[in-house]
mmCIF file of C-alpha atoms in Angstrom:
data_model
loop_
_atom_site.group_PDB
_atom_site.id
_atom_site.type_symbol
_atom_site.label_atom_id
_atom_site.label_comp_id
_atom_site.label_asym_id
_atom_site.label_seq_id
_atom_site.Cartn_x
_atom_site.Cartn_y
_atom_site.Cartn_z
ATOM 1 C CA MET A 1 -99.679 -21.913 -14.070
ATOM 2 C CA ILE A 2 -98.108 -24.441 -13.537
ATOM 3 C CA ALA A 3 -97.751 -26.531 -16.407
ATOM 4 C CA SER A 4 -99.176 -29.602 -17.820
ATOM 5 C CA SER A 5 -96.491 -31.799 -17.856
ATOM 6 C CA PHE A 6 -95.606 -30.851 -14.708
ATOM 7 C CA ILE A 7 -99.311 -31.834 -13.218
ATOM 8 C CA HIS A 8 -99.185 -35.564 -16.021
ATOM 9 C CA GLY A 9 -95.044 -36.330 -14.301
ATOM 10 C CA PHE A 10 -95.893 -35.350 -10.792
ATOM 11 C CA PRO A 11 -97.872 -38.595 -9.254
ATOM 12 C CA PRO A 12 -94.867 -41.007 -11.235
ATOM 13 C CA PHE A 13 -92.502 -38.943 -10.117
ATOM 14 C CA LEU A 14 -93.567 -39.956 -6.368
ATOM 15 C CA SER A 15 -94.520 -43.054 -6.834
ATOM 16 C CA HIS A 16 -91.164 -43.554 -8.239
ATOM 17 C CA PHE A 17 -89.467 -41.865 -5.807
ATOM 18 C CA ALA A 18 -91.251 -43.176 -2.348
ATOM 19 C CA ALA A 19 -90.727 -47.531 -4.975
ATOM 20 C CA ALA A 20 -86.998 -46.734 -5.286
ATOM 21 C CA ALA A 21 -86.778 -44.933 -1.393
ATOM 22 C CA VAL A 22 -88.443 -48.734 -0.249
ATOM 23 C CA LEU A 23 -86.704 -51.110 -1.939
ATOM 24 C CA VAL A 24 -82.891 -48.755 -1.240
ATOM 25 C CA PHE A 25 -84.286 -49.107 2.546
ATOM 26 C CA LEU A 26 -85.073 -52.941 2.289
ATOM 27 C CA PHE A 27 -81.326 -53.017 0.446
ATOM 28 C CA ILE A 28 -80.195 -51.552 3.769
ATOM 29 C CA VAL A 29 -81.906 -53.909 5.631
ATOM 30 C CA ILE A 30 -81.800 -56.892 4.115
ATOM 31 C CA TYR A 31 -77.645 -57.168 3.712
ATOM 32 C CA VAL A 32 -76.661 -56.018 6.597
ATOM 33 C CA ARG A 33 -78.738 -59.172 7.900
ATOM 34 C CA ILE A 34 -76.613 -61.424 6.050
ATOM 35 C CA THR A 35 -73.520 -60.170 6.683
ATOM 36 C CA PRO A 36 -71.944 -61.786 9.837
ATOM 37 C CA TYR A 37 -71.567 -58.391 11.396
ATOM 38 C CA ARG A 38 -72.937 -55.068 12.511
ATOM 39 C CA GLU A 39 -71.848 -52.848 10.265
ATOM 40 C CA ILE A 40 -74.255 -49.932 11.545
ATOM 41 C CA ALA A 41 -73.048 -50.472 15.197
ATOM 42 C CA LEU A 42 -69.015 -50.885 13.752
ATOM 43 C CA ILE A 43 -69.346 -48.134 12.243
ATOM 44 C CA ARG A 44 -70.352 -45.813 14.839
ATOM 45 C CA GLU A 45 -67.547 -47.266 16.296
ATOM 46 C CA GLY A 46 -66.166 -45.468 13.603
ATOM 47 C CA ASN A 47 -64.771 -48.901 12.024
ATOM 48 C CA THR A 48 -63.772 -47.449 8.195
ATOM 49 C CA ALA A 49 -63.838 -50.793 6.458
ATOM 50 C CA ALA A 50 -66.966 -50.845 7.187
ATOM 51 C CA ALA A 51 -68.139 -47.740 6.264
ATOM 52 C CA ILE A 52 -66.280 -48.323 2.735
ATOM 53 C CA SER A 53 -68.067 -51.845 2.812
ATOM 54 C CA LEU A 54 -71.496 -50.599 3.007
ATOM 55 C CA SER A 55 -70.888 -47.065 1.754
ATOM 56 C CA GLY A 56 -70.063 -48.971 -2.305
ATOM 57 C CA ALA A 57 -72.802 -52.265 -1.952
ATOM 58 C CA LEU A 58 -75.116 -49.196 -1.236
ATOM 59 C CA LEU A 59 -73.952 -47.398 -4.141
ATOM 60 C CA GLY A 60 -73.419 -50.072 -6.275
ATOM 61 C CA TYR A 61 -77.296 -51.088 -5.384
ATOM 62 C CA THR A 62 -77.868 -47.330 -6.348
ATOM 63 C CA VAL A 63 -76.727 -47.195 -9.733
ATOM 64 C CA ALA A 64 -78.360 -49.950 -10.729
ATOM 65 C CA LEU A 65 -81.833 -49.175 -9.106
ATOM 66 C CA ALA A 66 -81.099 -45.591 -10.641
ATOM 67 C CA SER A 67 -81.201 -46.920 -14.404
ATOM 68 C CA ALA A 68 -83.971 -49.205 -13.864
ATOM 69 C CA ILE A 69 -86.459 -45.684 -12.589
ATOM 70 C CA ALA A 70 -84.543 -44.625 -16.136
ATOM 71 C CA ASN A 71 -85.600 -47.410 -18.262
ATOM 72 C CA SER A 72 -88.059 -49.384 -17.115
ATOM 73 C CA ALA A 73 -91.499 -49.312 -19.501
ATOM 74 C CA GLY A 74 -93.871 -48.129 -15.807
ATOM 75 C CA PHE A 75 -93.593 -48.805 -12.616
ATOM 76 C CA ALA A 76 -94.035 -52.192 -11.771
ATOM 77 C CA ASP A 77 -91.610 -52.908 -14.887
ATOM 78 C CA MET A 78 -89.391 -50.492 -12.495
ATOM 79 C CA VAL A 79 -89.900 -52.190 -9.311
ATOM 80 C CA LEU A 80 -89.202 -56.270 -10.985
ATOM 81 C CA TRP A 81 -85.952 -54.571 -12.084
ATOM 82 C CA GLY A 82 -84.493 -53.071 -8.796
ATOM 83 C CA GLY A 83 -85.792 -56.233 -6.985
ATOM 84 C CA ILE A 84 -82.631 -58.119 -9.549
ATOM 85 C CA ALA A 85 -80.213 -54.623 -8.713
ATOM 86 C CA LEU A 86 -80.749 -55.846 -5.002
ATOM 87 C CA ALA A 87 -80.219 -59.733 -6.201
ATOM 88 C CA VAL A 88 -77.447 -59.372 -7.909
ATOM 89 C CA GLN A 89 -75.734 -57.189 -5.226
ATOM 90 C CA LEU A 90 -76.921 -59.518 -2.486
ATOM 91 C CA LEU A 91 -74.692 -61.667 -5.063
ATOM 92 C CA ALA A 92 -71.788 -59.146 -5.465
ATOM 93 C CA TYR A 93 -71.090 -59.579 -1.007
ATOM 94 C CA LEU A 94 -71.667 -63.541 -1.144
ATOM 95 C CA ILE A 95 -68.903 -63.728 -4.348
ATOM 96 C CA THR A 96 -66.361 -61.457 -2.380
ATOM 97 C CA ARG A 97 -66.959 -64.322 0.837
ATOM 98 C CA MET A 98 -65.779 -66.838 -2.289
ATOM 99 C CA LEU A 99 -62.618 -64.978 -2.653
ATOM 100 C CA LEU A 100 -61.807 -63.591 0.525
ATOM 101 C CA PRO A 101 -63.151 -66.383 3.625
ATOM 102 C CA ASP A 102 -61.108 -63.730 5.752
ATOM 103 C CA LEU A 103 -63.919 -61.214 4.859
ATOM 104 C CA ILE A 104 -66.178 -61.815 7.880
ATOM 105 C CA SER A 105 -63.393 -61.123 10.384
ATOM 106 C CA ASP A 106 -61.444 -58.197 8.305
ATOM 107 C CA ILE A 107 -65.002 -55.806 8.647
ATOM 108 C CA PRO A 108 -64.656 -55.793 12.067
ATOM 109 C CA GLN A 109 -61.099 -56.110 12.524
ATOM 110 C CA ASN A 110 -61.030 -52.971 10.525
ATOM 111 C CA ARG A 111 -58.899 -53.813 7.866
ATOM 112 C CA THR A 112 -59.581 -51.556 4.784
ATOM 113 C CA ALA A 113 -58.502 -53.909 2.484
ATOM 114 C CA SER A 114 -60.855 -55.545 2.796
ATOM 115 C CA GLY A 115 -63.456 -53.164 3.400
ATOM 116 C CA VAL A 116 -61.887 -51.389 -0.993
ATOM 117 C CA PHE A 117 -62.134 -54.740 -1.900
ATOM 118 C CA LEU A 118 -65.796 -55.496 -1.142
ATOM 119 C CA ALA A 119 -67.022 -51.928 -2.284
ATOM 120 C CA ALA A 120 -65.467 -51.491 -5.225
ATOM 121 C CA LEU A 121 -66.541 -55.533 -6.265
ATOM 122 C CA SER A 122 -70.543 -54.540 -5.657
ATOM 123 C CA LEU A 123 -69.646 -50.559 -7.420
ATOM 124 C CA ALA A 124 -68.131 -52.894 -9.876
ATOM 125 C CA MET A 125 -71.533 -55.428 -9.967
ATOM 126 C CA GLY A 126 -73.220 -52.142 -9.774
ATOM 127 C CA LEU A 127 -71.816 -50.436 -13.516
ATOM 128 C CA ILE A 128 -72.250 -53.455 -15.653
ATOM 129 C CA ASN A 129 -76.152 -54.272 -13.845
ATOM 130 C CA ALA A 130 -76.634 -51.019 -14.428
ATOM 131 C CA ALA A 131 -75.690 -51.306 -18.024
ATOM 132 C CA CYS A 132 -76.695 -54.130 -18.456
ATOM 133 C CA MET A 133 -80.693 -52.140 -18.176
ATOM 134 C CA THR A 134 -80.502 -50.188 -20.318
ATOM 135 C CA TYR A 135 -81.907 -52.081 -23.124
#
């Protein structure tokens, strides 16, 4: 026998999970389009700096998105905060570009220090963003 909580909880789980998957996909698509280098192609070529920086951005976003899911009042609220988290992660990239003007050449040249710094800043912004969503 299926528990009542499962019957009532499974549809919201599916909707939140599907929306989160779409938001993650959207984040990746937007992120790789605003960067002037081609992360996916660089990663396929074995570029560690690109892999580190994109992974950090993705982790930073999903930490904040997970907080939005856990703390939202409903589906629309979760999608709204997921969008805000997306904007914050894009802002983290732009801030890093200002701090490291050579970032746009460092990543394609596989300078891992820049990739690590971008990943760390992205994750830090994601953690702060997530903490701010625990209203």
